[in-house]
Amino acid sequence: GESVGLHLPTLSVQEGDNSIINCAYSNSASDYFIWYKQESGKGPQFIIDIRSNMDKRQGQRVTVLLNKTVKHLSLQIAATQPGDSAVYFCAENINDYKLSFGAGTTVTVRA
Amino acid sequence: SAVISQKPSRDICQRGTSLTIQCQVDSQVTMMFWYRQQPGQSLTLIATANQGSEATYESGFVIDKFPISRPNLTFSTLTVSNMSPEDSSIYLCSVDWGGGDTEAFFGQGTRLTVV
């Protein structure tokens, strides 16, 4: 499954499929980006980050892609599991360690 | 990563009253921040809590409404003053150790309902 556009609020994906969550950021001067996962009743949890001098970074089952030309960030989750159901936020570093968060995408994994 | 504890985890308050939220970190941190997350929405930065000096507020947030304290490198409080139903939100404490990467960590949040 894939979310498209500036901020599609929900993404439904079949268990075992790959998920792609998209995010458009606003500040061309941003040099650091983070993806967070927020489960119900909890604070955001760090997933993966990427600096502006990179265009791809991989973690465990997750990959972040950065396209600075169009100011676009994506998070790919491989073999999506029920535990991946959550709201996912991208965040950009604006200055002095402050983060600006995107609208968020709710991911629901179908069994 | 450090353990970030917020108290209370949730509260229901009467309009016109004030609530103070505490954030305790189990190790010293450089930066502490307070965010607001309105129902079904993203996070908005309220202010940076500065140790030993007044907090730095973002546009749209003022000290009279959201006074913040940070007496040391492991603790901060946020007060939501003279509450109205519009203040019903999740309030989140975030910390950063500084250095090269801004990998901010969050507490579990305080879910506030104003009636």
PDB file of C-alpha atoms in Angstrom:
ATOM      1  CA  GLY A   1       0.000   0.000   0.000  1.00  0.00           C
ATOM      2  CA  GLU A   2       1.083   3.575  -0.595  1.00  0.00           C
ATOM      3  CA  SER A   3      -0.038   6.994   0.608  1.00  0.00           C
ATOM      4  CA  VAL A   4       0.127   9.691  -2.005  1.00  0.00           C
ATOM      5  CA  GLY A   5      -0.210  13.400  -2.082  1.00  0.00           C
ATOM      6  CA  LEU A   6       0.697  15.887   0.546  1.00  0.00           C
ATOM      7  CA  HIS A   7      -0.924  14.064   3.425  1.00  0.00           C
ATOM      8  CA  LEU A   8      -3.305  11.181   2.798  1.00  0.00           C
ATOM      9  CA  PRO A   9      -4.527  10.652   6.339  1.00  0.00           C
ATOM     10  CA  THR A  10      -4.963   6.863   6.201  1.00  0.00           C
ATOM     11  CA  LEU A  11      -3.263   3.887   4.622  1.00  0.00           C
ATOM     12  CA  SER A  12      -4.662   0.357   4.699  1.00  0.00           C
ATOM     13  CA  VAL A  13      -2.231  -2.426   3.913  1.00  0.00           C
ATOM     14  CA  GLN A  14      -2.436  -6.187   3.856  1.00  0.00           C
ATOM     15  CA  GLU A  15      -0.265  -7.985   6.359  1.00  0.00           C
ATOM     16  CA  GLY A  16       2.952  -9.072   4.683  1.00  0.00           C
ATOM     17  CA  ASP A  17       2.814  -6.407   1.989  1.00  0.00           C
ATOM     18  CA  ASN A  18       5.174  -3.455   1.819  1.00  0.00           C
ATOM     19  CA  SER A  19       3.975  -0.020   2.953  1.00  0.00           C
ATOM     20  CA  ILE A  20       5.038   3.305   1.563  1.00  0.00           C
ATOM     21  CA  ILE A  21       4.250   6.457   3.520  1.00  0.00           C
ATOM     22  CA  ASN A  22       4.910   9.788   1.851  1.00  0.00           C
ATOM     23  CA  CYS A  23       5.626  13.210   3.255  1.00  0.00           C
ATOM     24  CA  ALA A  24       6.260  16.599   1.672  1.00  0.00           C
ATOM     25  CA  TYR A  25       8.342  19.015   3.716  1.00  0.00           C
ATOM     26  CA  SER A  26       8.331  22.751   3.509  1.00  0.00           C
ATOM     27  CA  ASN A  27      11.769  24.166   4.234  1.00  0.00           C
ATOM     28  CA  SER A  28      14.446  23.709   1.587  1.00  0.00           C
ATOM     29  CA  ALA A  29      17.053  24.601   4.215  1.00  0.00           C
ATOM     30  CA  SER A  30      16.127  21.651   6.452  1.00  0.00           C
ATOM     31  CA  ASP A  31      19.079  19.326   6.825  1.00  0.00           C
ATOM     32  CA  TYR A  32      17.799  16.561   9.030  1.00  0.00           C
ATOM     33  CA  PHE A  33      14.640  14.479   8.914  1.00  0.00           C
ATOM     34  CA  ILE A  34      13.082  11.914  11.209  1.00  0.00           C
ATOM     35  CA  TRP A  35      10.249   9.435  10.974  1.00  0.00           C
ATOM     36  CA  TYR A  36       8.253   8.740  14.119  1.00  0.00           C
ATOM     37  CA  LYS A  37       5.676   6.098  14.940  1.00  0.00           C
ATOM     38  CA  GLN A  38       2.922   6.910  17.431  1.00  0.00           C
ATOM     39  CA  GLU A  39       0.770   4.162  18.845  1.00  0.00           C
ATOM     40  CA  SER A  40      -2.488   4.940  20.601  1.00  0.00           C
ATOM     41  CA  GLY A  41      -1.941   6.452  24.031  1.00  0.00           C
ATOM     42  CA  LYS A  42       1.804   6.780  23.614  1.00  0.00           C
ATOM     43  CA  GLY A  43       4.306   9.432  22.654  1.00  0.00           C
ATOM     44  CA  PRO A  44       6.042   9.394  19.269  1.00  0.00           C
ATOM     45  CA  GLN A  45       8.744   6.767  18.944  1.00  0.00           C
ATOM     46  CA  PHE A  46      11.834   7.322  16.801  1.00  0.00           C
ATOM     47  CA  ILE A  47      12.027   4.998  13.775  1.00  0.00           C
ATOM     48  CA  ILE A  48      14.746   6.256  11.474  1.00  0.00           C
ATOM     49  CA  ASP A  49      16.445   9.468  10.461  1.00  0.00           C
ATOM     50  CA  ILE A  50      18.315  10.821   7.457  1.00  0.00           C
ATOM     51  CA  ARG A  51      20.552  13.800   6.790  1.00  0.00           C
ATOM     52  CA  SER A  52      20.227  15.972   3.722  1.00  0.00           C
ATOM     53  CA  ASN A  53      23.556  14.752   2.325  1.00  0.00           C
ATOM     54  CA  MET A  54      21.998  11.319   1.844  1.00  0.00           C
ATOM     55  CA  ASP A  55      19.137  10.140  -0.346  1.00  0.00           C
ATOM     56  CA  LYS A  56      18.538   6.751   1.218  1.00  0.00           C
ATOM     57  CA  ARG A  57      19.003   5.087   4.566  1.00  0.00           C
ATOM     58  CA  GLN A  58      18.015   1.626   5.667  1.00  0.00           C
ATOM     59  CA  GLY A  59      17.110   0.230   9.043  1.00  0.00           C
ATOM     60  CA  GLN A  60      15.515  -2.949  10.207  1.00  0.00           C
ATOM     61  CA  ARG A  61      12.559  -3.475   7.820  1.00  0.00           C
ATOM     62  CA  VAL A  62      12.410   0.258   7.159  1.00  0.00           C
ATOM     63  CA  THR A  63      13.939   2.462   4.489  1.00  0.00           C
ATOM     64  CA  VAL A  64      13.774   6.229   4.260  1.00  0.00           C
ATOM     65  CA  LEU A  65      14.168   7.980   0.916  1.00  0.00           C
ATOM     66  CA  LEU A  66      14.855  11.672   0.550  1.00  0.00           C
ATOM     67  CA  ASN A  67      14.312  13.671  -2.630  1.00  0.00           C
ATOM     68  CA  LYS A  68      15.531  17.178  -1.986  1.00  0.00           C
ATOM     69  CA  THR A  69      14.671  18.364  -5.486  1.00  0.00           C
ATOM     70  CA  VAL A  70      10.964  18.057  -4.808  1.00  0.00           C
ATOM     71  CA  LYS A  71      11.203  18.231  -1.004  1.00  0.00           C
ATOM     72  CA  HIS A  72       9.784  14.774  -0.547  1.00  0.00           C
ATOM     73  CA  LEU A  73      10.414  12.124   2.060  1.00  0.00           C
ATOM     74  CA  SER A  74       9.117   8.577   2.159  1.00  0.00           C
ATOM     75  CA  LEU A  75       9.161   5.700   4.608  1.00  0.00           C
ATOM     76  CA  GLN A  76       9.017   2.172   3.317  1.00  0.00           C
ATOM     77  CA  ILE A  77       8.102  -0.660   5.662  1.00  0.00           C
ATOM     78  CA  ALA A  78       8.856  -4.145   4.422  1.00  0.00           C
ATOM     79  CA  ALA A  79       6.582  -7.096   5.210  1.00  0.00           C
ATOM     80  CA  THR A  80       4.132  -4.998   7.221  1.00  0.00           C
ATOM     81  CA  GLN A  81       3.009  -6.585  10.464  1.00  0.00           C
ATOM     82  CA  PRO A  82      -0.015  -5.950  12.718  1.00  0.00           C
ATOM     83  CA  GLY A  83       2.304  -4.225  15.183  1.00  0.00           C
ATOM     84  CA  ASP A  84       3.057  -1.622  12.533  1.00  0.00           C
ATOM     85  CA  SER A  85      -0.460  -0.222  12.857  1.00  0.00           C
ATOM     86  CA  ALA A  86       0.015   3.319  14.149  1.00  0.00           C
ATOM     87  CA  VAL A  87       0.204   6.938  13.080  1.00  0.00           C
ATOM     88  CA  TYR A  88       3.443   7.845  11.307  1.00  0.00           C
ATOM     89  CA  PHE A  89       4.851  11.363  11.307  1.00  0.00           C
ATOM     90  CA  CYS A  90       7.712  12.845   9.385  1.00  0.00           C
ATOM     91  CA  ALA A  91       9.584  15.696  11.032  1.00  0.00           C
ATOM     92  CA  GLU A  92      12.151  18.164   9.713  1.00  0.00           C
ATOM     93  CA  ASN A  93      14.766  20.014  11.681  1.00  0.00           C
ATOM     94  CA  ILE A  94      14.053  23.706  11.245  1.00  0.00           C
ATOM     95  CA  ASN A  95      16.726  25.179  13.490  1.00  0.00           C
ATOM     96  CA  ASP A  96      18.307  24.871  16.926  1.00  0.00           C
ATOM     97  CA  TYR A  97      17.144  21.287  17.349  1.00  0.00           C
ATOM     98  CA  LYS A  98      13.500  22.228  16.894  1.00  0.00           C
ATOM     99  CA  LEU A  99      11.367  19.911  14.810  1.00  0.00           C
ATOM    100  CA  SER A 100       8.439  20.690  12.532  1.00  0.00           C
ATOM    101  CA  PHE A 101       6.045  17.779  12.151  1.00  0.00           C
ATOM    102  CA  GLY A 102       3.999  16.730   9.143  1.00  0.00           C
ATOM    103  CA  ALA A 103       0.301  15.946   9.322  1.00  0.00           C
ATOM    104  CA  GLY A 104       0.690  12.231   9.963  1.00  0.00           C
ATOM    105  CA  THR A 105      -0.559   9.084   8.236  1.00  0.00           C
ATOM    106  CA  THR A 106      -2.630   6.436  10.007  1.00  0.00           C
ATOM    107  CA  VAL A 107      -1.540   2.972   8.937  1.00  0.00           C
ATOM    108  CA  THR A 108      -3.937   0.075   9.446  1.00  0.00           C
ATOM    109  CA  VAL A 109      -2.703  -3.440   8.796  1.00  0.00           C
ATOM    110  CA  ARG A 110      -5.319  -5.942   7.612  1.00  0.00           C
ATOM    111  CA  ALA A 111      -4.882  -9.526   8.703  1.00  0.00           C
TER     112      ALA A 111
ATOM    113  CA  SER B   1      18.025   6.222  25.214  1.00  0.00           C
ATOM    114  CA  ALA B   2      16.884   7.869  28.439  1.00  0.00           C
ATOM    115  CA  VAL B   3      13.634   7.285  30.251  1.00  0.00           C
ATOM    116  CA  ILE B   4      11.274  10.258  30.078  1.00  0.00           C
ATOM    117  CA  SER B   5       8.430  10.288  32.569  1.00  0.00           C
ATOM    118  CA  GLN B   6       5.475  12.629  32.462  1.00  0.00           C
ATOM    119  CA  LYS B   7       2.971  13.237  35.217  1.00  0.00           C
ATOM    120  CA  PRO B   8       0.034  13.099  35.180  1.00  0.00           C
ATOM    121  CA  SER B   9      -0.611  10.758  32.277  1.00  0.00           C
ATOM    122  CA  ARG B  10      -4.123  12.116  31.963  1.00  0.00           C
ATOM    123  CA  ASP B  11      -6.461  14.511  33.717  1.00  0.00           C
ATOM    124  CA  ILE B  12      -9.917  15.987  33.462  1.00  0.00           C
ATOM    125  CA  CYS B  13     -10.033  19.600  34.595  1.00  0.00           C
ATOM    126  CA  GLN B  14     -12.629  22.281  35.075  1.00  0.00           C
ATOM    127  CA  ARG B  15     -12.477  25.334  32.849  1.00  0.00           C
ATOM    128  CA  GLY B  16     -10.778  28.294  34.453  1.00  0.00           C
ATOM    129  CA  THR B  17      -8.378  26.159  36.475  1.00  0.00           C
ATOM    130  CA  SER B  18      -4.693  25.442  35.830  1.00  0.00           C
ATOM    131  CA  LEU B  19      -2.769  22.201  35.504  1.00  0.00           C
ATOM    132  CA  THR B  20       0.964  21.682  35.898  1.00  0.00           C
ATOM    133  CA  ILE B  21       2.558  18.841  33.956  1.00  0.00           C
ATOM    134  CA  GLN B  22       5.900  17.448  35.042  1.00  0.00           C
ATOM    135  CA  CYS B  23       8.615  15.955  32.865  1.00  0.00           C
ATOM    136  CA  GLN B  24      11.445  14.010  34.483  1.00  0.00           C
ATOM    137  CA  VAL B  25      14.411  12.543  32.609  1.00  0.00           C
ATOM    138  CA  ASP B  26      16.707   9.936  34.136  1.00  0.00           C
ATOM    139  CA  SER B  27      19.839  11.609  32.760  1.00  0.00           C
ATOM    140  CA  GLN B  28      20.973  15.135  32.040  1.00  0.00           C
ATOM    141  CA  VAL B  29      19.877  16.511  28.681  1.00  0.00           C
ATOM    142  CA  THR B  30      20.788  19.607  26.743  1.00  0.00           C
ATOM    143  CA  MET B  31      17.441  20.498  25.295  1.00  0.00           C
ATOM    144  CA  MET B  32      13.896  20.051  26.529  1.00  0.00           C
ATOM    145  CA  PHE B  33      10.795  20.952  24.550  1.00  0.00           C
ATOM    146  CA  TRP B  34       7.061  21.010  25.066  1.00  0.00           C
ATOM    147  CA  TYR B  35       4.644  20.083  22.281  1.00  0.00           C
ATOM    148  CA  ARG B  36       0.889  20.118  21.960  1.00  0.00           C
ATOM    149  CA  GLN B  37      -1.045  17.536  19.965  1.00  0.00           C
ATOM    150  CA  GLN B  38      -4.678  18.449  19.456  1.00  0.00           C
ATOM    151  CA  PRO B  39      -7.137  15.589  18.882  1.00  0.00           C
ATOM    152  CA  GLY B  40      -6.404  13.755  15.644  1.00  0.00           C
ATOM    153  CA  GLN B  41      -3.694  16.196  14.651  1.00  0.00           C
ATOM    154  CA  SER B  42       0.051  16.509  14.447  1.00  0.00           C
ATOM    155  CA  LEU B  43       2.464  17.920  16.997  1.00  0.00           C
ATOM    156  CA  THR B  44       3.011  21.640  17.406  1.00  0.00           C
ATOM    157  CA  LEU B  45       5.955  23.017  19.323  1.00  0.00           C
ATOM    158  CA  ILE B  46       4.927  25.239  22.231  1.00  0.00           C
ATOM    159  CA  ALA B  47       8.322  26.254  23.574  1.00  0.00           C
ATOM    160  CA  THR B  48      11.901  25.345  24.333  1.00  0.00           C
ATOM    161  CA  ALA B  49      12.521  24.990  28.057  1.00  0.00           C
ATOM    162  CA  ASN B  50      15.815  26.674  28.873  1.00  0.00           C
ATOM    163  CA  GLN B  51      17.709  25.700  31.971  1.00  0.00           C
ATOM    164  CA  GLY B  52      18.187  28.676  34.246  1.00  0.00           C
ATOM    165  CA  SER B  53      16.395  31.193  32.025  1.00  0.00           C
ATOM    166  CA  GLU B  54      12.992  31.970  30.567  1.00  0.00           C
ATOM    167  CA  ALA B  55      11.556  29.562  28.022  1.00  0.00           C
ATOM    168  CA  THR B  56      11.543  30.447  24.328  1.00  0.00           C
ATOM    169  CA  TYR B  57       7.999  30.416  22.971  1.00  0.00           C
ATOM    170  CA  GLU B  58       6.856  29.726  19.434  1.00  0.00           C
ATOM    171  CA  SER B  59       4.461  31.956  17.564  1.00  0.00           C
ATOM    172  CA  GLY B  60       0.968  31.696  18.988  1.00  0.00           C
ATOM    173  CA  PHE B  61       2.063  30.618  22.470  1.00  0.00           C
ATOM    174  CA  VAL B  62       2.655  32.995  25.379  1.00  0.00           C
ATOM    175  CA  ILE B  63       4.174  32.693  28.816  1.00  0.00           C
ATOM    176  CA  ASP B  64       1.048  33.826  30.642  1.00  0.00           C
ATOM    177  CA  LYS B  65      -0.915  30.918  29.206  1.00  0.00           C
ATOM    178  CA  PHE B  66       1.850  28.292  29.253  1.00  0.00           C
ATOM    179  CA  PRO B  67       4.407  29.125  31.940  1.00  0.00           C
ATOM    180  CA  ILE B  68       7.365  26.763  31.864  1.00  0.00           C
ATOM    181  CA  SER B  69      10.039  26.023  34.401  1.00  0.00           C
ATOM    182  CA  ARG B  70      13.333  24.189  34.019  1.00  0.00           C
ATOM    183  CA  PRO B  71      15.250  24.282  37.280  1.00  0.00           C
ATOM    184  CA  ASN B  72      17.898  21.745  36.235  1.00  0.00           C
ATOM    185  CA  LEU B  73      19.047  19.520  33.376  1.00  0.00           C
ATOM    186  CA  THR B  74      16.665  16.645  34.161  1.00  0.00           C
ATOM    187  CA  PHE B  75      13.335  18.295  34.986  1.00  0.00           C
ATOM    188  CA  SER B  76      10.791  20.689  33.512  1.00  0.00           C
ATOM    189  CA  THR B  77       7.192  21.674  34.086  1.00  0.00           C
ATOM    190  CA  LEU B  78       4.529  23.087  31.800  1.00  0.00           C
ATOM    191  CA  THR B  79       1.480  24.793  33.261  1.00  0.00           C
ATOM    192  CA  VAL B  80      -1.687  25.216  31.236  1.00  0.00           C
ATOM    193  CA  SER B  81      -3.347  28.250  32.797  1.00  0.00           C
ATOM    194  CA  ASN B  82      -6.958  29.394  32.910  1.00  0.00           C
ATOM    195  CA  MET B  83      -8.021  26.403  30.881  1.00  0.00           C
ATOM    196  CA  SER B  84     -10.821  26.291  28.352  1.00  0.00           C
ATOM    197  CA  PRO B  85     -12.174  23.305  26.369  1.00  0.00           C
ATOM    198  CA  GLU B  86      -9.941  24.391  23.460  1.00  0.00           C
ATOM    199  CA  ASP B  87      -6.939  23.422  25.582  1.00  0.00           C
ATOM    200  CA  SER B  88      -8.008  19.775  25.516  1.00  0.00           C
ATOM    201  CA  SER B  89      -4.996  18.095  23.923  1.00  0.00           C
ATOM    202  CA  ILE B  90      -2.109  15.782  24.524  1.00  0.00           C
ATOM    203  CA  TYR B  91       0.895  17.638  25.891  1.00  0.00           C
ATOM    204  CA  LEU B  92       4.256  16.043  25.220  1.00  0.00           C
ATOM    205  CA  CYS B  93       7.689  16.585  26.664  1.00  0.00           C
ATOM    206  CA  SER B  94      10.630  15.994  24.348  1.00  0.00           C
ATOM    207  CA  VAL B  95      14.357  15.877  25.040  1.00  0.00           C
ATOM    208  CA  ASP B  96      17.480  16.070  22.933  1.00  0.00           C
ATOM    209  CA  TRP B  97      21.025  15.469  23.958  1.00  0.00           C
ATOM    210  CA  GLY B  98      22.479  17.890  21.456  1.00  0.00           C
ATOM    211  CA  GLY B  99      25.453  16.923  19.423  1.00  0.00           C
ATOM    212  CA  GLY B 100      25.336  16.054  15.769  1.00  0.00           C
ATOM    213  CA  ASP B 101      21.900  14.521  15.382  1.00  0.00           C
ATOM    214  CA  THR B 102      18.621  15.971  16.575  1.00  0.00           C
ATOM    215  CA  GLU B 103      17.140  12.665  17.591  1.00  0.00           C
ATOM    216  CA  ALA B 104      14.428  13.916  19.870  1.00  0.00           C
ATOM    217  CA  PHE B 105      12.831  11.488  22.294  1.00  0.00           C
ATOM    218  CA  PHE B 106       9.356  11.889  23.722  1.00  0.00           C
ATOM    219  CA  GLY B 107       7.572  11.153  26.932  1.00  0.00           C
ATOM    220  CA  GLN B 108       4.298   9.259  26.827  1.00  0.00           C
ATOM    221  CA  GLY B 109       2.293  12.460  26.946  1.00  0.00           C
ATOM    222  CA  THR B 110      -0.360  13.962  29.203  1.00  0.00           C
ATOM    223  CA  ARG B 111      -3.889  13.685  27.895  1.00  0.00           C
ATOM    224  CA  LEU B 112      -5.817  16.737  29.124  1.00  0.00           C
ATOM    225  CA  THR B 113      -9.569  17.122  28.890  1.00  0.00           C
ATOM    226  CA  VAL B 114     -11.125  20.419  29.928  1.00  0.00           C
ATOM    227  CA  VAL B 115     -14.824  20.387  30.759  1.00  0.00           C
TER     228      VAL B 115
END
